[in-house]
XYZ file of C-alpha atoms in Angstrom:
361
model
C -16.733 -20.031 -23.332
C -18.546 -18.511 -26.171
C -17.629 -14.952 -27.866
C -20.781 -13.521 -26.215
C -19.911 -14.326 -22.606
C -16.156 -13.133 -23.223
C -17.263 -9.803 -24.589
C -19.829 -9.563 -21.694
C -16.769 -9.756 -19.402
C -14.713 -7.303 -21.467
C -17.176 -4.479 -21.406
C -17.748 -5.250 -17.783
C -13.985 -5.463 -17.054
C -14.019 -1.648 -19.071
C -16.766 -0.322 -16.898
C -14.892 -1.007 -13.515
C -11.816 0.333 -14.850
C -13.532 3.473 -15.253
C -14.504 3.344 -11.184
C -10.872 2.499 -10.441
C -10.306 6.634 -10.484
C -13.263 8.025 -8.903
C -12.659 9.595 -5.846
C -13.885 8.366 -2.708
C -16.896 9.878 -0.606
C -15.755 12.098 2.190
C -17.196 10.474 5.555
C -18.832 12.524 8.877
C -16.407 11.935 11.957
C -18.594 11.045 15.022
C -18.919 13.228 18.218
C -15.477 13.094 20.192
C -15.019 11.811 23.671
C -16.128 14.376 26.649
C -13.170 16.366 27.820
C -11.980 16.829 31.503
C -14.301 19.561 33.251
C -12.426 22.826 33.684
C -12.287 24.592 36.970
C -14.552 27.350 38.028
C -14.162 30.791 36.123
C -15.803 33.852 35.967
C -18.341 34.398 33.634
C -17.614 35.203 29.868
C -13.803 34.186 30.154
C -12.082 31.343 28.889
C -12.513 27.906 30.890
C -9.318 27.603 33.378
C -7.809 24.269 33.784
C -5.481 23.363 36.277
C -2.413 21.240 35.657
C -3.980 18.234 36.763
C -6.893 18.639 34.302
C -4.311 19.664 31.567
C -2.301 16.461 32.243
C -5.588 14.780 31.507
C -6.057 16.445 28.579
C -3.058 16.114 27.326
C -3.270 12.188 27.856
C -6.324 12.485 26.152
C -5.454 14.135 23.261
C -2.022 11.786 22.982
C -4.587 8.394 23.102
C -6.557 9.941 20.189
C -3.659 10.893 18.108
C -2.486 7.457 18.925
C -5.379 5.786 17.601
C -5.393 7.849 14.536
C -2.285 6.818 13.702
C -2.976 3.117 14.031
C -5.891 3.838 11.667
C -3.749 5.856 9.544
C -1.460 2.689 9.097
C -4.765 0.633 8.470
C -5.513 3.227 5.541
C -1.870 3.249 4.384
C -1.740 -0.311 3.847
C -5.515 -0.471 2.237
C -3.963 2.425 -0.187
C -1.209 0.160 -1.137
C -3.689 -3.050 -1.535
C -5.636 -1.164 -3.742
C -3.046 0.229 -6.146
C -2.051 -3.564 -6.567
C -5.085 -4.840 -7.030
C -6.077 -2.137 -9.637
C -2.685 -2.646 -11.202
C -3.624 -6.566 -11.546
C -7.154 -5.885 -13.043
C -5.786 -3.447 -15.912
C -3.502 -6.568 -16.620
C -6.171 -9.265 -16.630
C -8.247 -6.818 -18.663
C -5.632 -6.421 -21.390
C -5.068 -10.260 -21.130
C -8.599 -10.861 -21.779
C -9.030 -8.247 -25.014
C -5.443 -9.901 -26.452
C -7.143 -13.446 -25.931
C -10.170 -12.219 -27.591
C -8.234 -10.776 -30.446
C -6.077 -14.414 -30.820
C -9.364 -16.737 -30.452
C -10.742 -14.616 -33.489
C -7.515 -14.743 -35.438
C -7.427 -18.670 -35.240
C -11.059 -19.124 -35.712
C -10.276 -17.060 -39.177
C -7.301 -19.720 -39.709
C -9.630 -22.669 -39.025
C -12.150 -21.134 -41.563
C -9.299 -20.643 -44.019
C -8.472 -24.143 -43.892
C -12.169 -25.048 -44.033
C -12.677 -23.016 -47.474
C -9.719 -24.382 -49.122
C -10.624 -28.446 -48.245
C -14.148 -27.407 -49.887
C -12.220 -25.869 -53.048
C -10.520 -29.213 -53.548
C -13.741 -31.308 -52.861
C -13.198 -32.053 -49.430
C -9.575 -32.751 -49.503
C -6.605 -31.131 -48.554
C -3.647 -30.523 -51.694
C -1.777 -32.933 -49.694
C -4.393 -35.776 -49.614
C -4.766 -35.425 -53.432
C -1.180 -35.628 -54.272
C -1.194 -38.517 -52.032
C -3.779 -40.147 -54.540
C -1.235 -39.635 -57.111
C 0.209 -42.405 -59.666
C 3.523 -40.911 -59.761
C 5.550 -42.296 -56.650
C 7.424 -39.117 -56.077
C 4.100 -37.240 -55.740
C 2.358 -39.599 -53.886
C 5.962 -39.331 -50.977
C 5.594 -35.871 -51.308
C 1.557 -35.770 -50.564
C 2.027 -37.853 -47.572
C 4.227 -35.568 -46.005
C 2.072 -32.765 -46.954
C -0.806 -34.584 -45.689
C 1.246 -35.214 -42.273
C 1.983 -31.349 -42.158
C -1.467 -30.488 -42.729
C -2.735 -32.780 -39.799
C -0.202 -31.330 -37.361
C -1.360 -27.959 -38.251
C -4.459 -28.444 -38.088
C -4.039 -30.384 -34.498
C -1.802 -27.273 -33.473
C -4.432 -24.990 -34.584
C -7.119 -26.368 -32.550
C -4.652 -27.167 -29.495
C -3.903 -23.552 -29.647
C -7.873 -22.461 -29.895
C -8.547 -24.461 -27.253
C -5.847 -22.950 -24.595
C -6.982 -19.837 -25.746
C -10.112 -20.082 -25.080
C -9.294 -22.066 -21.101
C -6.820 -18.786 -20.646
C -9.788 -16.601 -21.534
C -11.728 -18.053 -18.974
C -9.354 -18.054 -16.180
C -8.371 -14.545 -16.972
C -12.106 -13.701 -16.493
C -12.567 -15.587 -13.500
C -9.381 -13.837 -12.077
C -10.232 -10.567 -13.144
C -13.885 -10.776 -11.086
C -12.389 -12.026 -8.157
C -9.432 -9.211 -8.315
C -12.508 -7.202 -8.760
C -14.231 -8.326 -5.401
C -10.869 -8.114 -3.360
C -10.632 -4.453 -4.545
C -14.294 -3.690 -3.365
C -13.067 -5.670 0.217
C -10.215 -3.603 0.412
C -12.068 -0.070 -0.535
C -14.536 -1.007 2.449
C -11.694 -1.559 4.843
C -10.049 1.734 3.469
C -13.313 4.100 4.383
C -13.880 2.623 7.979
C -9.867 3.594 8.255
C -10.661 6.838 7.172
C -13.543 7.184 9.264
C -11.351 6.711 12.402
C -8.898 8.859 11.393
C -10.711 11.520 10.747
C -13.018 10.914 14.011
C -9.886 10.906 16.417
C -8.383 13.838 14.783
C -11.611 15.929 15.201
C -11.936 14.835 18.714
C -8.442 15.883 19.568
C -8.594 19.022 17.851
C -12.155 19.748 19.658
C -10.340 19.456 23.243
C -7.605 21.476 22.375
C -9.680 23.891 20.732
C -11.482 24.420 24.076
C -8.633 25.441 25.764
C -7.164 29.475 25.782
C -3.823 30.296 24.387
C -2.369 30.609 27.554
C -3.792 26.857 28.414
C -2.657 25.673 24.815
C 0.801 26.892 25.429
C 0.922 25.248 28.976
C -0.337 21.923 27.261
C 2.553 22.110 24.768
C 4.602 22.324 27.731
C 3.175 19.336 29.517
C 3.969 17.794 26.390
C 7.783 18.493 26.080
C 8.012 17.690 30.027
C 6.645 14.367 29.430
C 8.903 13.742 26.553
C 11.868 14.860 28.496
C 11.106 13.191 31.208
C 10.691 9.717 29.306
C 13.727 10.524 27.480
C 15.654 11.031 30.449
C 14.522 7.537 31.835
C 15.320 6.002 28.611
C 19.315 7.327 28.445
C 19.744 6.473 32.503
C 18.630 3.110 31.755
C 22.016 2.497 29.619
C 19.993 1.257 26.883
C 22.583 3.195 24.294
C 25.055 3.635 26.271
C 27.257 1.302 23.418
C 25.353 2.217 21.236
C 28.140 3.826 18.449
C 27.675 2.287 14.917
C 28.207 4.165 11.944
C 25.795 4.709 9.331
C 25.974 2.348 6.198
C 26.532 4.275 2.982
C 22.223 3.851 2.023
C 21.615 4.687 5.738
C 23.368 7.999 5.416
C 21.637 8.902 2.275
C 18.094 8.002 4.162
C 19.013 10.472 7.206
C 20.136 13.169 4.822
C 17.055 12.957 3.109
C 14.867 12.529 6.063
C 16.576 15.493 7.882
C 15.841 17.607 4.975
C 12.356 17.157 5.394
C 12.522 19.081 8.656
C 9.451 21.359 9.177
C 7.387 20.108 6.896
C 3.818 19.234 8.204
C 2.499 15.853 9.154
C -0.751 14.900 7.000
C -2.030 11.725 7.328
C -1.586 9.277 4.445
C 1.078 11.625 3.143
C 4.160 10.614 1.748
C 5.966 14.363 0.040
C 6.967 16.182 -0.963
C 5.503 19.082 0.963
C 3.827 16.609 3.819
C 4.424 13.419 5.464
C 2.671 11.381 7.825
C 5.467 9.138 9.723
C 5.711 5.735 7.642
C 5.602 7.849 4.647
C 8.329 9.769 5.881
C 10.661 6.969 6.352
C 9.895 4.793 3.195
C 10.632 7.722 1.153
C 13.859 8.742 2.943
C 14.992 4.983 2.274
C 13.374 5.082 -1.169
C 15.795 8.271 -1.630
C 18.592 5.489 -0.714
C 17.183 3.189 -3.067
C 16.054 0.702 -1.218
C 12.440 0.235 -1.109
C 10.623 -0.500 2.191
C 7.341 -1.273 3.429
C 4.917 1.648 3.269
C 3.640 1.362 6.875
C 5.109 1.128 10.391
C 3.374 -1.868 11.004
C 4.361 -3.451 7.701
C 7.826 -2.188 8.594
C 7.866 -3.990 11.866
C 6.535 -6.983 10.691
C 9.088 -7.363 7.099
C 12.227 -5.690 7.873
C 15.220 -7.336 9.755
C 14.997 -6.917 13.668
C 18.173 -5.545 15.755
C 19.242 -5.061 19.176
C 18.937 -1.415 20.426
C 22.403 -1.791 21.321
C 23.664 -2.454 17.791
C 21.541 0.491 16.547
C 23.124 2.784 13.621
C 22.108 5.959 12.147
C 19.459 5.011 9.248
C 17.560 2.645 11.389
C 13.868 2.505 12.046
C 12.944 2.798 15.463
C 8.955 1.490 15.912
C 7.183 2.942 18.887
C 3.906 1.837 20.703
C 2.677 -1.920 21.213
C 0.445 -1.905 18.158
C 3.671 -0.543 15.863
C 1.756 2.739 15.012
C 4.650 5.045 15.305
C 7.774 5.047 13.484
C 10.874 7.266 13.419
C 14.557 7.123 12.052
C 17.818 6.876 14.276
C 20.149 9.774 13.275
C 22.898 9.152 15.987
C 23.200 10.449 19.859
C 19.911 9.303 21.167
C 18.031 11.016 18.657
C 15.229 10.310 15.974
C 13.795 12.536 12.910
C 10.123 11.988 12.889
C 6.679 13.406 11.600
C 4.751 13.184 14.881
C 1.297 13.795 14.496
C -1.510 16.286 13.194
C -0.495 19.977 13.963
C 2.985 19.116 14.156
C 5.795 19.466 11.755
C 8.697 16.863 11.159
C 11.368 17.239 13.672
C 14.104 15.880 15.848
C 13.189 14.230 18.955
C 14.492 12.118 21.761
C 14.386 8.377 20.514
C 13.264 7.317 24.048
C 10.728 10.096 24.282
C 8.091 7.433 23.268
C 7.701 3.863 24.125
C 9.763 1.740 22.087
C 8.521 -1.740 20.187
C 11.848 -2.416 18.786
C 14.516 -1.406 16.212
C 14.516 -2.716 12.451
C 17.413 -2.319 9.994
C 16.116 -1.537 6.108
C 19.427 -2.542 4.623
C 20.291 -5.488 6.806
């Protein structure tokens, strides 16, 4: 690899690094799904929905926000991968710059050796001494010739190895940049899905009059209470009595201190959180870093039986592991529910449970 190729690669990387901090472009959301038809009402008055209609609206809104939650997980994972790839590119860029400086240094050393030989008629000083008639000078000369040969060999080996490393760094940097661009595409698609689902859900709710929105919220509470009652009645937590570990207690203390703060997708605090942003930050506060997303928390953290649950454990919800809450005891979780809602306490069985994981097992 010649100097020009290395310089070109370095310049390309410097330009690429400048793009790492450039903001993403906003993406428009597609039109939402059609909402249920309201029952007839007098002209000029807000549409009136029957309880059956409102239940359909509630189910639609719940489905839309659940899809937004899954897309948020995909976005958060891409965000973590972007940070990792960006860090790798920065390290490789530094390695390339250091490698180029090292090659320049080695070439200067080789040039100095060549100039010294030229001044001595093409022979290194040790070779001249080896031609001496003085036995002591002859032996010293032989030793110096050997040392010179070893130094030259070491210099050449070091130069070749540095050039090979530089070529590898450049290839790795190029591969990492391609990965970064692929991740950014996934991130943009996830962002588009999130915006689309949230916009559709908000449009459905905005079509309701204030009294109807209150009835809708009551239907949400009724559905959650019904699911929680059925879960408790099943005996699922009958024998759950585990006490929080030191880390679990710290995580619970952090999470419950965030109650009242709004849900914002992609947020990790301190002013707002999404569901896994809350749980990951809570366990980070307990000095136990865990994966950022609910899906990765489910995939990578040790799983335990519900009967062995204790405060601080994470309950993963829905078949796609798109939501997570932290168990705080007495059949209750603290979680960040969805857009338009705040961090709150809720029944642990108010949503469909996929399983339970323990960060400090």
